[in-house]
CSV table of C-alpha atoms and ligand atoms in Angstrom, one decimal:
chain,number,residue,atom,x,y,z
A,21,UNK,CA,54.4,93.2,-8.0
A,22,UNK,CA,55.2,93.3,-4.4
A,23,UNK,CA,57.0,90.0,-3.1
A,24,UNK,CA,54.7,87.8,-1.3
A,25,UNK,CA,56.9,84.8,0.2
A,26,UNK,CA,54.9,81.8,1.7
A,27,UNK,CA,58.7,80.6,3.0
A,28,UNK,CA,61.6,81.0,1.9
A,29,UNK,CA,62.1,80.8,-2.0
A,30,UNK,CA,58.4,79.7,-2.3
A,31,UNK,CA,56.3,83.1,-3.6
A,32,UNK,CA,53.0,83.7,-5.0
A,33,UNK,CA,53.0,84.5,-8.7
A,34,UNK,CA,49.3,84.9,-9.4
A,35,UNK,CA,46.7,87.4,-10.3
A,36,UNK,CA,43.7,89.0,-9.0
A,37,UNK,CA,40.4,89.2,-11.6
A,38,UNK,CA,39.4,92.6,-9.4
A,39,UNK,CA,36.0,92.6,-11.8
A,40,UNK,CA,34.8,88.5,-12.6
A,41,UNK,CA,31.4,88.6,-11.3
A,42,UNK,CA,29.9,85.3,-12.7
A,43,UNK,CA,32.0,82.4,-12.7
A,44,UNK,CA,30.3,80.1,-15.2
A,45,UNK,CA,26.9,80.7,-13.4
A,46,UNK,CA,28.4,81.4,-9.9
A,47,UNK,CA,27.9,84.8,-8.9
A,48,UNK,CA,31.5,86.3,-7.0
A,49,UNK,CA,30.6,89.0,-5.7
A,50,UNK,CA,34.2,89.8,-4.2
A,51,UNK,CA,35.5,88.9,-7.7
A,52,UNK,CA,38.5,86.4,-7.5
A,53,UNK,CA,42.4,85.4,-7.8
A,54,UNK,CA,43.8,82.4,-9.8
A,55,UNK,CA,47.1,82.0,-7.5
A,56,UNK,CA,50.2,80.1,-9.0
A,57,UNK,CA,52.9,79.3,-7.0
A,58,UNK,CA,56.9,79.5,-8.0
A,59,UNK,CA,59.4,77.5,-5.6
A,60,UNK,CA,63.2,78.3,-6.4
A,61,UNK,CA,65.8,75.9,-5.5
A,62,UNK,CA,68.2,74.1,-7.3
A,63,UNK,CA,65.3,73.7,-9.7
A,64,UNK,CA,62.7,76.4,-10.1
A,65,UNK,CA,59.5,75.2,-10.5
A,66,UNK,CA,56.4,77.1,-11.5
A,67,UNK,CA,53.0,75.2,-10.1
A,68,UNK,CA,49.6,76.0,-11.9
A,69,UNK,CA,49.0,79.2,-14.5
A,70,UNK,CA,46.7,81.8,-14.6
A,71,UNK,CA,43.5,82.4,-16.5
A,72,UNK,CA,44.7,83.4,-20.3
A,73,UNK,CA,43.7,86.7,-19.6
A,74,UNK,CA,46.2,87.1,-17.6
A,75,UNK,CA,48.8,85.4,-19.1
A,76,UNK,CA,50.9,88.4,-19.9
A,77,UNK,CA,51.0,89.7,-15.9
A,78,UNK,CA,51.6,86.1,-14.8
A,79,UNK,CA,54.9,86.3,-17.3
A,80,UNK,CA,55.7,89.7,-15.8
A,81,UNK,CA,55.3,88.2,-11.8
A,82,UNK,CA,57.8,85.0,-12.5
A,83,UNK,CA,60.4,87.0,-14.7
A,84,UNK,CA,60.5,89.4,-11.3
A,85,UNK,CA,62.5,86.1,-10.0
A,86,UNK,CA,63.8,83.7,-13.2
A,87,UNK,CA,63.4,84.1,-16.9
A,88,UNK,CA,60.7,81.4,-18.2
A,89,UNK,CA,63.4,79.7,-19.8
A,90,UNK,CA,65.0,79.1,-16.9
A,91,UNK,CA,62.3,77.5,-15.3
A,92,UNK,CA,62.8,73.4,-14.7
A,93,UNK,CA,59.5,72.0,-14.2
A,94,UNK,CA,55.7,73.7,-14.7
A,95,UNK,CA,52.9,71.4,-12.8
A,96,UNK,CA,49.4,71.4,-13.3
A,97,UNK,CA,47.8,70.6,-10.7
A,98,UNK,CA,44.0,70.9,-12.8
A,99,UNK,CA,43.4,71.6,-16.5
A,100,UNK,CA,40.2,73.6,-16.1
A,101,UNK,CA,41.1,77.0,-17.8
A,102,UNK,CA,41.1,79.2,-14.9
A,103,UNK,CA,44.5,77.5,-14.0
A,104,UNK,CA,45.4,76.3,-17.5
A,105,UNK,CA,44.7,78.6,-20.8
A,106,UNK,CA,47.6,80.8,-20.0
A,107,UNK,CA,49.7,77.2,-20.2
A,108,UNK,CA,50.4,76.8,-23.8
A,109,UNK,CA,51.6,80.7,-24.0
A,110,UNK,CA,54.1,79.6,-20.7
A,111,UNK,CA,55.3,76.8,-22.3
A,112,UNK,CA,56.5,77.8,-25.7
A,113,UNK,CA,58.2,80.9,-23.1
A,114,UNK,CA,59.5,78.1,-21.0
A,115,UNK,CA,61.1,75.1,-23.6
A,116,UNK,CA,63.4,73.8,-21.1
A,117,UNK,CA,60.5,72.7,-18.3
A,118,UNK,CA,59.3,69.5,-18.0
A,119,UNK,CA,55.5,69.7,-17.4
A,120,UNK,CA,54.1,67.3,-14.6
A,121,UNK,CA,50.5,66.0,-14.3
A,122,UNK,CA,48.2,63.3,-12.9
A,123,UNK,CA,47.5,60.3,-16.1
A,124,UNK,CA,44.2,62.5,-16.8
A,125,UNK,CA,45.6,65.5,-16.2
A,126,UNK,CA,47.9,64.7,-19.2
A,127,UNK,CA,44.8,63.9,-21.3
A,128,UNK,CA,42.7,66.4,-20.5
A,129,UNK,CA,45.7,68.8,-21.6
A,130,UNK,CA,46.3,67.3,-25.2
A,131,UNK,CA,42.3,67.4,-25.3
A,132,UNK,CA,42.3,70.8,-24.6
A,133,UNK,CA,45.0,72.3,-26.2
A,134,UNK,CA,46.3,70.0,-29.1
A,135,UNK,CA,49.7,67.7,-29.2
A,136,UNK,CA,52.0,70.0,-28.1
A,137,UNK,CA,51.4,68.2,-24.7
A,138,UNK,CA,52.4,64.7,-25.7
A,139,UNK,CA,55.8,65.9,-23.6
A,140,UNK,CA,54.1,66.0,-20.7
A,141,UNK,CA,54.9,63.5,-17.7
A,142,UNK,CA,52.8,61.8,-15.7
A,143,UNK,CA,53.2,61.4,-11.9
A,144,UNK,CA,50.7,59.5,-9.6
A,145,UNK,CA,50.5,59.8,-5.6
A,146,UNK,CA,53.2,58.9,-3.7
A,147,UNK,CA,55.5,60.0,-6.0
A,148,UNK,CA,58.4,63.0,-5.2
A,149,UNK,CA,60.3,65.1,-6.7
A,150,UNK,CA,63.5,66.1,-5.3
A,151,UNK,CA,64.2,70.0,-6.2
A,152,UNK,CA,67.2,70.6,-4.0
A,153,UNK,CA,66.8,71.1,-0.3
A,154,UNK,CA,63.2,70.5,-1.0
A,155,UNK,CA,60.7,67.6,-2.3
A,156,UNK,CA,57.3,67.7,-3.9
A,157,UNK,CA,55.2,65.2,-2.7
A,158,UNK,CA,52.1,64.3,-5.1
A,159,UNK,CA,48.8,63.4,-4.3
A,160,UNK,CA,46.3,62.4,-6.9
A,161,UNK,CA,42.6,63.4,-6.1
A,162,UNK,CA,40.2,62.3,-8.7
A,163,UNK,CA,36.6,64.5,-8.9
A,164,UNK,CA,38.1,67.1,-6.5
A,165,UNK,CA,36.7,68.7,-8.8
A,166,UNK,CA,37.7,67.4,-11.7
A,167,UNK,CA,38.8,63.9,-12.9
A,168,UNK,CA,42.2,65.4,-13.2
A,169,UNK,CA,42.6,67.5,-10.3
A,170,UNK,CA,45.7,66.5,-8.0
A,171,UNK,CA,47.3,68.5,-4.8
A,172,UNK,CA,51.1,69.2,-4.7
A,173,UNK,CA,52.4,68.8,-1.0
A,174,UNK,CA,55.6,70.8,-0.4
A,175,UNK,CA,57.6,68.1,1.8
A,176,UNK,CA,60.1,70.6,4.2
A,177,UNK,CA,57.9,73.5,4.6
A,178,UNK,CA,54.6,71.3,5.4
A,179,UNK,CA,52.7,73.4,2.4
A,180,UNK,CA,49.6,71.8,1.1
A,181,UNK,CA,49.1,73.2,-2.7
A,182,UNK,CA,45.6,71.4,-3.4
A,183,UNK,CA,44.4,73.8,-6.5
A,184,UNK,CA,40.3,74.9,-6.1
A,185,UNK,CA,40.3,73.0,-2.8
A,186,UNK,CA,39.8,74.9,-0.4
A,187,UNK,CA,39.8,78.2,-2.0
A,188,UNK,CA,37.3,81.2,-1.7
A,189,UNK,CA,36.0,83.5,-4.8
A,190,UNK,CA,37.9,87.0,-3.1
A,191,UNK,CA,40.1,89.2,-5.1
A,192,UNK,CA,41.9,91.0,-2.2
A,193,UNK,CA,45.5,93.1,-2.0
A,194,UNK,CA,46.0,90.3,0.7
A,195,UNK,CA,47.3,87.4,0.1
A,196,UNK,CA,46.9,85.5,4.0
A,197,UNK,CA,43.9,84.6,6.0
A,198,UNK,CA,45.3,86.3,8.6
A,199,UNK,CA,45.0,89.9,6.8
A,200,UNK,CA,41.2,89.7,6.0
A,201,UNK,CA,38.3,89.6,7.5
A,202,UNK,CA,37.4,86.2,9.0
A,203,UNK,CA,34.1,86.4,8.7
A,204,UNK,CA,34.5,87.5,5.2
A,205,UNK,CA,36.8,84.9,5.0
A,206,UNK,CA,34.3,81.8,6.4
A,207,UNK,CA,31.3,83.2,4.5
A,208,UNK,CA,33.4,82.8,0.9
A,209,UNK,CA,34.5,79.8,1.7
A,210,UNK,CA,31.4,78.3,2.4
A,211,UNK,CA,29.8,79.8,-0.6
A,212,UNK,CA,32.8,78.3,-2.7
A,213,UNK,CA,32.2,74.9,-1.0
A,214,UNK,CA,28.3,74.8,-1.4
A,215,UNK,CA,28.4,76.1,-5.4
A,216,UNK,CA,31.7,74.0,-6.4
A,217,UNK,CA,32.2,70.9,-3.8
A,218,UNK,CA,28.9,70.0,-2.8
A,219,UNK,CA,27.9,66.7,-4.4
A,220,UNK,CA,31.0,65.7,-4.0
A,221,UNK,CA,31.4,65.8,-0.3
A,222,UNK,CA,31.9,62.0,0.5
A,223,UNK,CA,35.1,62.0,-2.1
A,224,UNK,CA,36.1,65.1,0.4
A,225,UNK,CA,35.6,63.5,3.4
A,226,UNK,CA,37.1,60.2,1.9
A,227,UNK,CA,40.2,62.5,0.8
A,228,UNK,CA,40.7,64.4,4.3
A,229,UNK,CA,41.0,60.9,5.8
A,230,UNK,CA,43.2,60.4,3.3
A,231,UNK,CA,45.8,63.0,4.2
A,232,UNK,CA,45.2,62.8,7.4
A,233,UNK,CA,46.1,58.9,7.6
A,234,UNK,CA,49.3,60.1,5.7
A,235,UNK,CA,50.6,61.7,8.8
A,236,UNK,CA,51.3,64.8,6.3
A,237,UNK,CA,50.7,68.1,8.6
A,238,UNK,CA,49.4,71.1,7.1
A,239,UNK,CA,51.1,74.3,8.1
A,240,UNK,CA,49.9,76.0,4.9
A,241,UNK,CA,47.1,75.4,2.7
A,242,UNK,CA,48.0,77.6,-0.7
A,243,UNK,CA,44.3,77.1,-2.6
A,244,UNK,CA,44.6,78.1,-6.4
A,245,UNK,CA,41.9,81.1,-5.8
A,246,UNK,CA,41.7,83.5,-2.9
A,247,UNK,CA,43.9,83.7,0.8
A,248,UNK,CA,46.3,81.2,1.7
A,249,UNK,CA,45.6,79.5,5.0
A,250,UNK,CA,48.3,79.9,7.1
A,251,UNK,CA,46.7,81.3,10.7
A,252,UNK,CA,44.5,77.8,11.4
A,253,UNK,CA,44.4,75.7,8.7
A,254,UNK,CA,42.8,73.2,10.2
A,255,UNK,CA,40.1,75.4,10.6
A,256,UNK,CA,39.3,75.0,6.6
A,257,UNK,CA,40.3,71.3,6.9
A,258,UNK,CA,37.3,71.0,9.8
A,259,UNK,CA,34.8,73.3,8.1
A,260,UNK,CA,35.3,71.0,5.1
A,261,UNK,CA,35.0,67.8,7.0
A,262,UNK,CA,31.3,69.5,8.4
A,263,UNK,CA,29.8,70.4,5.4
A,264,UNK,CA,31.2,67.0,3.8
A,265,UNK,CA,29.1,65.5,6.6
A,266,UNK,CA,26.0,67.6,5.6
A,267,UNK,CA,26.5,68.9,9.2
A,268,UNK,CA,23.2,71.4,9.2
A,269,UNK,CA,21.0,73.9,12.0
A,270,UNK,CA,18.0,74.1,13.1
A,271,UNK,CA,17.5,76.6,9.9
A,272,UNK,CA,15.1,77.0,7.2
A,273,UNK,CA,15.5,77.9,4.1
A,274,UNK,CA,12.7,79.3,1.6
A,275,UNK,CA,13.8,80.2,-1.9
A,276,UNK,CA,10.9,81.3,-4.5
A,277,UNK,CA,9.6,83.4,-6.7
A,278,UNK,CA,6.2,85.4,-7.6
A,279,UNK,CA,4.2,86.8,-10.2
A,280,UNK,CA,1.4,88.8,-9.0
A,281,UNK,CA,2.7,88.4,-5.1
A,282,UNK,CA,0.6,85.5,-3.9
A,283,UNK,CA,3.6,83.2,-3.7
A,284,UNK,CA,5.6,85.7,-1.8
A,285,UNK,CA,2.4,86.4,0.4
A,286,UNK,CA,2.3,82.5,1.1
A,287,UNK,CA,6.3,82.1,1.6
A,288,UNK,CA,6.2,85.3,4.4
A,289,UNK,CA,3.4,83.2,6.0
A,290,UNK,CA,5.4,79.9,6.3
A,291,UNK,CA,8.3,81.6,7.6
A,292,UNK,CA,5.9,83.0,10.3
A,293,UNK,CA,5.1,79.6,11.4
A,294,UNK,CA,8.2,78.2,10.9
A,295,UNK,CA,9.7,80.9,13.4
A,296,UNK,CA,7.0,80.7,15.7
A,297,UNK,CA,8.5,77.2,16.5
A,298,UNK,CA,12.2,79.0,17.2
A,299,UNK,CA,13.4,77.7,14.0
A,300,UNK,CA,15.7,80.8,12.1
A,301,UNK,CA,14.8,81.1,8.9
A,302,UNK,CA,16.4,82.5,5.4
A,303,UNK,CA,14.3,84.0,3.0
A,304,UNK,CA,15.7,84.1,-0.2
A,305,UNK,CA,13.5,85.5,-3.4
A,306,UNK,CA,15.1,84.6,-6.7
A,307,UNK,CA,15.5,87.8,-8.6
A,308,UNK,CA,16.3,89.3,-5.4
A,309,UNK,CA,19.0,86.5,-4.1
A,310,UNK,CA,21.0,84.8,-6.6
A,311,UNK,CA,21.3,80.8,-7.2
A,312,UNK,CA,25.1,81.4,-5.2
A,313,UNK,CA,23.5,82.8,-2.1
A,314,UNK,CA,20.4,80.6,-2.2
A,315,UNK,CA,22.9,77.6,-2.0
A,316,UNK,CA,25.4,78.8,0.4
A,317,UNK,CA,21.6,79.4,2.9
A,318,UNK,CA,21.3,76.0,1.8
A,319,UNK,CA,23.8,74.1,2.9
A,320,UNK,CA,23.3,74.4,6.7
A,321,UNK,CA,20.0,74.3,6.6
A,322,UNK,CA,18.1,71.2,7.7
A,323,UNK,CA,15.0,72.1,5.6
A,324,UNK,CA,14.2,73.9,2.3
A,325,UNK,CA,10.8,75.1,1.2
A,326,UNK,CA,10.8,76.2,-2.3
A,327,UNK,CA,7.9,77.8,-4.0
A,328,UNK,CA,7.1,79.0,-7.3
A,329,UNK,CA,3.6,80.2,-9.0
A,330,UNK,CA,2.5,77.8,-11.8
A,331,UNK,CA,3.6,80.0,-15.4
A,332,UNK,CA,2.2,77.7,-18.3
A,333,UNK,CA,1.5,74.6,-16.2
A,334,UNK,CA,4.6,74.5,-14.8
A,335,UNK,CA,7.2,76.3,-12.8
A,336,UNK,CA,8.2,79.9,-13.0
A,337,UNK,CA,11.5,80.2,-15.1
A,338,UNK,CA,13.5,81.5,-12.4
A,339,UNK,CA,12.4,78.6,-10.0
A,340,UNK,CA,13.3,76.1,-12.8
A,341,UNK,CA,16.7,77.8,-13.2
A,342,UNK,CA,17.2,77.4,-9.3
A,343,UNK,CA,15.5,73.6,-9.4
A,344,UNK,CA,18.3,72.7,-11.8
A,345,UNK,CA,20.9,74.3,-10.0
A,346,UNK,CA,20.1,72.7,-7.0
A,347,UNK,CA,19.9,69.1,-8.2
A,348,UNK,CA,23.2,69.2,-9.7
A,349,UNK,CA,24.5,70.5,-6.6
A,350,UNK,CA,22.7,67.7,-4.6
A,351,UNK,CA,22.6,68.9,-1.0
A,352,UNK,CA,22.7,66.1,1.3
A,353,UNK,CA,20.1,65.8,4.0
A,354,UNK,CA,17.6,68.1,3.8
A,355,UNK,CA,13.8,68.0,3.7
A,356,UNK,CA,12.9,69.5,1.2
A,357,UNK,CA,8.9,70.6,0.4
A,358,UNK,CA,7.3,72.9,-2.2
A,359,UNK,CA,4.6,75.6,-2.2
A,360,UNK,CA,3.2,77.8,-5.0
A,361,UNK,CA,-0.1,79.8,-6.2
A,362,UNK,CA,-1.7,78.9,-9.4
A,363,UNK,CA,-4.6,80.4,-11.3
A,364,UNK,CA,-6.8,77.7,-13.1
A,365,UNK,CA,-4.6,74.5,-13.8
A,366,UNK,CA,-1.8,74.1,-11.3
A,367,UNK,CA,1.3,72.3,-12.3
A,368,UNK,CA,4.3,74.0,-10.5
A,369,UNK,CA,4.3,72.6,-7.2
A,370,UNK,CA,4.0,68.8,-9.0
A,371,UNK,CA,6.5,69.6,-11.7
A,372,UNK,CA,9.3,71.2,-8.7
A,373,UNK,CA,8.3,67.5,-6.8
A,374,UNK,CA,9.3,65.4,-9.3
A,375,UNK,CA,12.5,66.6,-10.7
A,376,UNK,CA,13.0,67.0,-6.4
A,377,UNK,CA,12.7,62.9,-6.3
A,378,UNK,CA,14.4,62.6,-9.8
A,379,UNK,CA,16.9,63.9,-7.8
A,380,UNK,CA,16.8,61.7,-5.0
A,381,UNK,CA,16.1,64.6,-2.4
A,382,UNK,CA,14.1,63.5,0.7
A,383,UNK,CA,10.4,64.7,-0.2
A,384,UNK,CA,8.0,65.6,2.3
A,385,UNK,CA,4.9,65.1,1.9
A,386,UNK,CA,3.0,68.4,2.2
A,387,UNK,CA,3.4,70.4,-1.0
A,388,UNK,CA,0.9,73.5,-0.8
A,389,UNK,CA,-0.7,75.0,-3.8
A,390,UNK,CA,-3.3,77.6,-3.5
A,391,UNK,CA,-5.6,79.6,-6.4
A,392,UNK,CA,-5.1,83.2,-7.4
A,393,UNK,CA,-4.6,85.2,-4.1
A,394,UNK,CA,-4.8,83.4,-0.9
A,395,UNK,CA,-7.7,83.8,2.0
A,396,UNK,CA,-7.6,83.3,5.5
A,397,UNK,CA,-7.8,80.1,5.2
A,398,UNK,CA,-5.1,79.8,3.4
A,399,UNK,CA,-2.9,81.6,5.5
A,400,UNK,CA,-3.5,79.6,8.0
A,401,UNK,CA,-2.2,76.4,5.9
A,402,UNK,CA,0.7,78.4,5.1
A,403,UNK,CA,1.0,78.9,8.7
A,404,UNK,CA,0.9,75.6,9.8
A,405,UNK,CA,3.1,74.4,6.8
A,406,UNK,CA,5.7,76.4,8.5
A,407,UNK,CA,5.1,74.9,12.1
A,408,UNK,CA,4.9,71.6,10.4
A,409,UNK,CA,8.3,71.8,8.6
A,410,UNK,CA,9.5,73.7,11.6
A,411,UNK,CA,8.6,70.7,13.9
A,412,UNK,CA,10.4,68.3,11.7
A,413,UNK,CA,13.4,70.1,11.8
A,414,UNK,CA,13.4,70.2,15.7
A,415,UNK,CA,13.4,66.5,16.5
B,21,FEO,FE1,39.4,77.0,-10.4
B,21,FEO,FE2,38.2,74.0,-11.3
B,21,FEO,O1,39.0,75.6,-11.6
């Protein structure tokens, strides 16, 4: 493995999954890296693991510097197993490190992976640990993502170690931000943040504020997948604080999907109004676009029109696949309406409304159904579905 130092004694010990393409339902098209961290000092400390894929070339990139059994402490900064599974392999290798965790992180381990973790200590923000001419600071964050999740703050060198925050789904030979592409760079993080963060962007404004107000500065943000942040990283720490605001454009965004074409005859119509009123507009046909890209259009978009042909009274499968996706992800701020072509009973464009209020999105009130194929007339009610949306997402 070629050395990559973040400064001195600090290196990245991680691997790159060249080939993961769904990431429990997440599509990664650029595949992905689960990054671990060694800092040597007077104590070596190893911070996160690898997915237990991995495990063996993860054992191979921290013997290129210390034996395992040499290493003093292992933290985990989250249990979920993208970080964690290669952990109870590392420890038996490493018996003379003390393994650090948040209280939950602790819990979730034994309930992961048995007893064996009893001997893990807890830390809890605020606390330090003093490793020679350096000091890990520890900052608990709770449902960023996960109830256990916590960022290790490397005192001296100003490096933030925050685990999935702010990371990007890339598998890259690079390592920095500086050494991709930056639009690349942007795009994957914003998918990442819309498919993983979303509905939880008040805890991640609440925790910016948070590090911010602790007068900690950021020269390095080392995420636990992708590039390391080292050009601008505020720039990540302000994209976050945008989309945590549900900061969106005057954009529209239509997802759907069609049987015999009318749907996709009706969503090309909308669009046309909606862009007659200088509104940009995304197009996104399920089976065509995934769930990942639909929500990454989504999330600076001030409108979404969703439409789906009625299949069995309700909605088409894919569109119920995407509905579901999409309230869990709960985008904030949005208008959201619905469209859809039926043949005798109807039932999709209802059905798509009420799970849209069961998940408390803001409902307009102009859903659109039309029978079989539509005529002129209903072209023109596309149409002016399209201005009407378009008009609401100009005041
Ligand atoms: Fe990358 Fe929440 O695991």
């Amino acid at each position: 493995m070629a050395k990559v130092e973040l400064a001195n004694g600090i290196y990245w010990v991680g691997v790159v999954d060249w080939n993961i393409r769904d990431f429990h339902g997440y599509i990664t098209r650029r595949g992905s890296s689960y990054n671990a961290y060694l800092i040597q000092d007077e104590k070596t400390v190893l911070i996160d693991t690898v997915k237990s894929t991995f495990c063996d070339e993860l054992v191979r990139n921290v013997k290129e510097f210390v034996d395992l059994e040499k290493l003093d402490y292992i933290i985990v900064n989250h249990v979920e197993m993208d970080h964690s599974s290669s952990l109870p392999t590392v420890a038996k290798l490493a018996k003379n490190a003390t393994i650090l965790s948040s209280e939950r992180g602790k819990d979730a381990l034994i309930e992961h992976y048995g007893h064996d973790f009893d001997r893990v200590k807890t830390v809890k923000s605020g606390d330090e640990l003093k490793l020679g001419n350096r000091t890990l600071k520890f900052l608990e964050a709770p449902m960023l993502h996960w109830p256990d999740s916590m960022f290790t703050y490397v005192l001296e060198d100003h490096i933030l170690m925050p685990n999935d925050a702010f990371g990007q789904h890339i598998a890259s030979g690079e390592r920095f931000d500086d050494q991709v592409d930056e639009h690349v760079l942007m795009e994957e993080a914003a998918t990442y943040y819309a498919n993983i963060l979303m509905p939880l962007g008040p805890l991640v404004a609440k925790k910016i504020q948070e590090v911010v107000a602790t007068g900690l500065t950021c020269c390095m943000i080392a995420p636990s997948h992708g590039v390391i942040w080292r050009k601008d990283p505020s720039k990540i720490i302000k994209a976050y604080a945008e989309w945590a605001a549900g900061t969106s454009r005057k954009k529209i965004s239509i997802v759907y999907d069609t049987m015999w074409g009318s749907t996709d005859k009706m969503a090309r119509s909308i669009a046309e109004g909606a862009t007659s009123q200088g509104v940009e507009v995304k197009m996104l046909k399920l089976r065509s676009a995934t769930n990942t890209e639909a929500m990454t259009e989504i999330l600076d978009s001030k409108a979404v029109l969703v439409g789906s042909p009625t299949l069995n009274n309700g909605m088409f499968p894919t569109v119920g696949y995407f509905m579901t996706y999409a309230a869990g992800l709960k985008p904030k701020d949005k208008i959201w309406s619905f469209f859809g072509s039926f043949g005798w009973g109807g039932g999709a464009v209802r059905a798509m409304e009420e799970m849209a209020r069961k998940a408390g999105f803001e409902v307009h009130d102009s859903g659109l159904e039309i029978k079989y194929v539509p005529d002129e007339e209903d072209y023109k009610k596309c149409f002016a579905l399209g201005v009407q949306i378009a008009k609401e997402v100009n005041k």
